[in-house]
Short mmCIF file of C-alpha atoms in Angstrom, two decimals:
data_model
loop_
_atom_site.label_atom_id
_atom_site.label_comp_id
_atom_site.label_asym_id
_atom_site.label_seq_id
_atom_site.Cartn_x
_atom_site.Cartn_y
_atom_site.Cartn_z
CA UNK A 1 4.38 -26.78 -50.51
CA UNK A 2 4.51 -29.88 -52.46
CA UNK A 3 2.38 -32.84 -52.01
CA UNK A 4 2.75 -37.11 -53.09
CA UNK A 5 0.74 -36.10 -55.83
CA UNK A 6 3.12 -33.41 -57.16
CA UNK A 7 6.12 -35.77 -56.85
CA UNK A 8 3.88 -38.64 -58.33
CA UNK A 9 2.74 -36.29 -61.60
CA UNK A 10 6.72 -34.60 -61.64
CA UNK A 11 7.89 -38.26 -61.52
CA UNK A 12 11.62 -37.07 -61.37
CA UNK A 13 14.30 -39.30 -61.52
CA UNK A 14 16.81 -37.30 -59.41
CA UNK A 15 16.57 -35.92 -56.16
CA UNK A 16 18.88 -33.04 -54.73
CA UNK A 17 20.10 -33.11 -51.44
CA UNK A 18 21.17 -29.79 -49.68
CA UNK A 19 23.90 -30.64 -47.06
CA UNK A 20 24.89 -28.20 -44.59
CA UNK A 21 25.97 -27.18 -41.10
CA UNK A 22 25.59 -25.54 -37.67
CA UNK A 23 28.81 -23.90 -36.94
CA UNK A 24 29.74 -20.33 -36.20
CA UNK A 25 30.62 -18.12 -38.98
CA UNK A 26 31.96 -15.16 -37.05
CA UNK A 27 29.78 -12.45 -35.65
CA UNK A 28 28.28 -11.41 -38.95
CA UNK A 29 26.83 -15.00 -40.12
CA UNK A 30 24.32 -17.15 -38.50
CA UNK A 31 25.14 -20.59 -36.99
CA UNK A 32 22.49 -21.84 -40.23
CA UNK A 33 25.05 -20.29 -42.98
CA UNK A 34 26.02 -23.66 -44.84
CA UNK A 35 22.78 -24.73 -44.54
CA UNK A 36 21.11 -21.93 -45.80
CA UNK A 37 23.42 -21.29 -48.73
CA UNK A 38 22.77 -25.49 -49.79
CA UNK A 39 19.23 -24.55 -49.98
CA UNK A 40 19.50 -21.37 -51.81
CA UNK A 41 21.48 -23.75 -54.10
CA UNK A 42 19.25 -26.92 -54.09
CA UNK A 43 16.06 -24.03 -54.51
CA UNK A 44 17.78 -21.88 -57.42
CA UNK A 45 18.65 -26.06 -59.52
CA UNK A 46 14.94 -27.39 -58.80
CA UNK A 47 13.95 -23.89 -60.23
CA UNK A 48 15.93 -24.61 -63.73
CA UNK A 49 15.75 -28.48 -63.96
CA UNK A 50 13.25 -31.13 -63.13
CA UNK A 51 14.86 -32.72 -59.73
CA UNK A 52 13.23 -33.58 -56.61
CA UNK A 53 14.29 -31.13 -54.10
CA UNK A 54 14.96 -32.99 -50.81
CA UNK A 55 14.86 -30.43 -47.20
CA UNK A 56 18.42 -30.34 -46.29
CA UNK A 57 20.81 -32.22 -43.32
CA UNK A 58 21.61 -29.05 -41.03
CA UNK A 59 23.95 -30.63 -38.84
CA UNK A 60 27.09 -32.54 -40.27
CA UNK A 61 30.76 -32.97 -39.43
CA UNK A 62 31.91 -29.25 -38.33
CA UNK A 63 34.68 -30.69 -36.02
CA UNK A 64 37.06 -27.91 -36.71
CA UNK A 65 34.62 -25.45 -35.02
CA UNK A 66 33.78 -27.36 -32.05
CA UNK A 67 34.99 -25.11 -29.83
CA UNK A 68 32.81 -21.90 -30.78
CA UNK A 69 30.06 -21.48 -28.60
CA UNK A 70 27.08 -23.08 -31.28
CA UNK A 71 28.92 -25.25 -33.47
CA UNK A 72 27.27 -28.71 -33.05
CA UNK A 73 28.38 -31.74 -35.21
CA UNK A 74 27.80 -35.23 -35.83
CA UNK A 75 30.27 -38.24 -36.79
CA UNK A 76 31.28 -38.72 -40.31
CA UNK A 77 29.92 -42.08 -39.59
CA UNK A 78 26.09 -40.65 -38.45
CA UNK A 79 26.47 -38.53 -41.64
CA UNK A 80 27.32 -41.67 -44.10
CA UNK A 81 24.59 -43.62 -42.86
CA UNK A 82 22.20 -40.90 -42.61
CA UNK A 83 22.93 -40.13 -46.65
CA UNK A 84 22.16 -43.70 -47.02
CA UNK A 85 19.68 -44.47 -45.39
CA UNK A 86 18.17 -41.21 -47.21
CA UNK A 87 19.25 -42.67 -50.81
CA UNK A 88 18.01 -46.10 -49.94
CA UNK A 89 14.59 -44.81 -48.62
CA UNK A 90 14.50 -42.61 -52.12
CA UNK A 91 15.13 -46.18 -54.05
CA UNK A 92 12.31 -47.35 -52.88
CA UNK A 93 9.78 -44.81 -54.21
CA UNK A 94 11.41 -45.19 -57.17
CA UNK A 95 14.21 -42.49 -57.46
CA UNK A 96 17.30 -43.87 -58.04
CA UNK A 97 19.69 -40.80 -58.92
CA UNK A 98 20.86 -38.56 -56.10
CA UNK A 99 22.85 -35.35 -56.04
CA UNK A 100 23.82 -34.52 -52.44
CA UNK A 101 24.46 -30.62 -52.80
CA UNK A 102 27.31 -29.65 -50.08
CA UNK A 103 27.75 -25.78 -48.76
CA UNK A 104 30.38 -26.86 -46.34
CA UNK A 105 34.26 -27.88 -46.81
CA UNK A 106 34.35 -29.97 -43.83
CA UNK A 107 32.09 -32.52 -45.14
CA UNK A 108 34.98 -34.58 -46.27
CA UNK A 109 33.28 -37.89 -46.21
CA UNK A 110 30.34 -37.08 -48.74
CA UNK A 111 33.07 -37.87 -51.21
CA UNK A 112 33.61 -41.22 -50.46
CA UNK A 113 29.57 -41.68 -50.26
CA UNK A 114 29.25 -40.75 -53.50
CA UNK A 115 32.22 -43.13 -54.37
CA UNK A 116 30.76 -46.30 -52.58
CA UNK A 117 27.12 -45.42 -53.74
CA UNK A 118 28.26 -44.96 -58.16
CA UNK A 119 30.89 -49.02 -57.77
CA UNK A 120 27.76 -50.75 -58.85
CA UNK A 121 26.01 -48.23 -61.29
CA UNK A 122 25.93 -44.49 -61.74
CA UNK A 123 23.36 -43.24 -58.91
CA UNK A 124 25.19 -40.37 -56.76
CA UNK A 125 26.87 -37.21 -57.67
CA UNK A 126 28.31 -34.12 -55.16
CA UNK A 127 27.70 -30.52 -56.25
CA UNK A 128 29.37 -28.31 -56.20
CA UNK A 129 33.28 -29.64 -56.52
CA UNK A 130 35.89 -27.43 -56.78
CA UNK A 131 35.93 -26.31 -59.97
CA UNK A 132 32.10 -25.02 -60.17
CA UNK A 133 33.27 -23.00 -57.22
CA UNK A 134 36.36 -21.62 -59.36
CA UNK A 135 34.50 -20.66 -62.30
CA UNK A 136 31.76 -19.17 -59.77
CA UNK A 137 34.50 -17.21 -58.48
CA UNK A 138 35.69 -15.78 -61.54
CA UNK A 139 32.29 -15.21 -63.19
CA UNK A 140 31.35 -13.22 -60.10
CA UNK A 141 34.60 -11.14 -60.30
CA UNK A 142 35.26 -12.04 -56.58
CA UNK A 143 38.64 -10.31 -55.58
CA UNK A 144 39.65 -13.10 -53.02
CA UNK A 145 40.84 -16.35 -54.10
CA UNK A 146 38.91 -20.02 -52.57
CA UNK A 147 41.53 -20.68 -50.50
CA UNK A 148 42.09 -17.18 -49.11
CA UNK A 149 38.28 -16.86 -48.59
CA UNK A 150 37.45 -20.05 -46.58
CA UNK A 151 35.13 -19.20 -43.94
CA UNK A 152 32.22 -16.44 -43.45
CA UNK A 153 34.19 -14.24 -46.05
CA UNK A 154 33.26 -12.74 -49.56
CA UNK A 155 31.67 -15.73 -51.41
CA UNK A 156 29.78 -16.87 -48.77
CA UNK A 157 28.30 -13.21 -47.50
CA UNK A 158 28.02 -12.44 -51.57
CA UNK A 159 25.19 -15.35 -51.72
CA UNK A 160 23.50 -14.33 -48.47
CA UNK A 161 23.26 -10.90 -49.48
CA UNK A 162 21.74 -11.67 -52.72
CA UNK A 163 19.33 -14.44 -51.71
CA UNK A 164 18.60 -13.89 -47.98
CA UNK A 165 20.10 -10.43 -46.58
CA UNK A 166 18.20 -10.50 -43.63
CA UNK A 167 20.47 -13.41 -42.21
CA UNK A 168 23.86 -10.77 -42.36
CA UNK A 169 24.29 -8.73 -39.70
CA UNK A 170 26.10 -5.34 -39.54
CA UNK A 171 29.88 -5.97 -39.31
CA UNK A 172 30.73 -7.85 -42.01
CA UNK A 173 32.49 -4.50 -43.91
CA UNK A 174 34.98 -4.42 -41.18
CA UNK A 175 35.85 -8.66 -40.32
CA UNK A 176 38.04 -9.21 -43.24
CA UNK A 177 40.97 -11.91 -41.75
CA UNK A 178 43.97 -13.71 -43.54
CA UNK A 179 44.45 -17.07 -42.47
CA UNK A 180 47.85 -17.16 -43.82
CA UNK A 181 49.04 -21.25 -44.42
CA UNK A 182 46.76 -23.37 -42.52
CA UNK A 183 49.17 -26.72 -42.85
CA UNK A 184 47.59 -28.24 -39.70
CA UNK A 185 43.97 -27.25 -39.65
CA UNK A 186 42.38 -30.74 -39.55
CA UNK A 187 44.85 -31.31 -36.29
CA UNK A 188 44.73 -28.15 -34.70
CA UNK A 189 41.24 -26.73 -35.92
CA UNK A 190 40.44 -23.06 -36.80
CA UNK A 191 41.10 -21.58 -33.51
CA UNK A 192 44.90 -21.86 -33.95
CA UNK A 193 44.17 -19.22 -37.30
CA UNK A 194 41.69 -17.18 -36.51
CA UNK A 195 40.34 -15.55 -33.17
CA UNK A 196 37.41 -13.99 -34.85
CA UNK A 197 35.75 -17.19 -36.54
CA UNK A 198 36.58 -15.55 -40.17
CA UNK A 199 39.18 -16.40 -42.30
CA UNK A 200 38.15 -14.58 -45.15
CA UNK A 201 37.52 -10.94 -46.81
CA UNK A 202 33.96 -10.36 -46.21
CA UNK A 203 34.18 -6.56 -46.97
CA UNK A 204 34.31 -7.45 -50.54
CA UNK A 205 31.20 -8.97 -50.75
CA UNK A 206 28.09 -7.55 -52.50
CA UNK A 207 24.64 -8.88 -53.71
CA UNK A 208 25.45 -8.54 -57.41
CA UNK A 209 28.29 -10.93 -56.68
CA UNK A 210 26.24 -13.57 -55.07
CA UNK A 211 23.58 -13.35 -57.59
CA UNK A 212 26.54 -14.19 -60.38
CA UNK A 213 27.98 -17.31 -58.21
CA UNK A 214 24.47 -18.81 -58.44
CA UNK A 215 23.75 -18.25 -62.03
CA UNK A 216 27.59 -19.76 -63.06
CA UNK A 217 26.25 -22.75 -60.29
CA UNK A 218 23.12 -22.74 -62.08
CA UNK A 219 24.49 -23.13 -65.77
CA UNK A 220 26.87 -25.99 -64.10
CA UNK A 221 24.90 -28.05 -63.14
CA UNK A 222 23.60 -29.51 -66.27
CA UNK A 223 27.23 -31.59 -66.60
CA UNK A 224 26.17 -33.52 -63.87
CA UNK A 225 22.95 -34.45 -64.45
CA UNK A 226 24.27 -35.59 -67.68
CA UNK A 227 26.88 -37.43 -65.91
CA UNK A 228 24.25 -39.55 -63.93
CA UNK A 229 22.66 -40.16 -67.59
CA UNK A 230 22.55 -44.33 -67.89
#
């Protein structure tokens, strides 16, 4: 539990964001997955550096998904203006860096936020991008490759069964699913490519994995605090 007075005597001059979703990740995953893994995130960075650790947005643009029982989203529009209104209320108290950590793909528009928010002055970042999550991969020694392993597969299980393995549920060995090319995802939405909710080879993950992707995230995220340096 942290206090005013904690912040006030910590007087850290960047807060972390965790941004997440409510959307189904198969039958193995809860509804809170993205959520839960920007937290684990957000909780494993405040533990290393000295950032403000923000509770997270649990609901956010999960579109795709709309049509699994669950899934509930808001606009990219609520989601902009909720990020910064959050940033602006954070300016005020006198923190003017933000790092909005994202555990979901579909969150397309935190990119431009981060864009808009950095024209007059460096003051937002996004963690991770793509290539923390490559070298995450490959430190890990995941067998499945980012875009093969999209949704509820090895990565994602991997982190849950390190940090939180009460939130997997019996099934995952046997829910692996190949997407194949997914040219018309944003149009048609994950339905069209998967029946299950998976596309991805959760039977490869393991805790030892998941522990490895947060320690490469970990050691990564030094660049960008350096890269919200004045």
């Amino acid at each position: 539990m942290i206090t005013t007075i904690d912040v006030q005597q910590q007087s850290p001059s960047v807060a972390i964001l965790p941004v997440g979703s409510y959307e189904q990740h198969g039958s193995h995953l809860p509804l809170i997955t993205d959520t839960a893994i920007a937290c684990i995130i957000t909780r494993e960075l405040a533990a290393a550096y000295s950032v403000l650790a923000l509770p997270p947005v649990t609901i956010a643009c999960s579109h795709e998904h709309g049509t699994w029982p669950g899934t509930v989203s808001i606009s990219a529009r609520t989601l902009h203006n909720v990020i910064t209104d959050i940033s602006g209320s954070l300016e005020a108290s006198g923190i003017r860096k933000l790092v909005l950590v994202n555990a979901h793909g579909g969150n397309y528009v935190l990119q431009n936020i981060v864009q808009e928010a950095s024209v007059a002055g460096t003051r937002m970042g996004l963690f991770p991008q793509s290539r923390e999550w490559e070298r995450a991969r490959e430190r890990a020694g995941l067998q499945s490759s980012s875009y093969d392993d999209m949704h509820a597969g090895e990565i994602e299980t991997s982190i849950l069964l390190h940090s939180e393995p009460s939130l997997v549920r019996p099934g995952y060995e046997t829910a692996d699913h190949d997407g194949g090319e997914r040219a018309f995802l944003l149009t048609r939405g994950m339905k069209a490519y998967t029946e299950t909710g998976v596309i991805g080879f959760p039977s490869y993950a393991t805790a030892d994995k998941g522990k490895a992707v947060l320690a490469s995230l970990v050691e990564d995220f030094a660049e960008h605090l350096e890269a919200l340096e004045p």
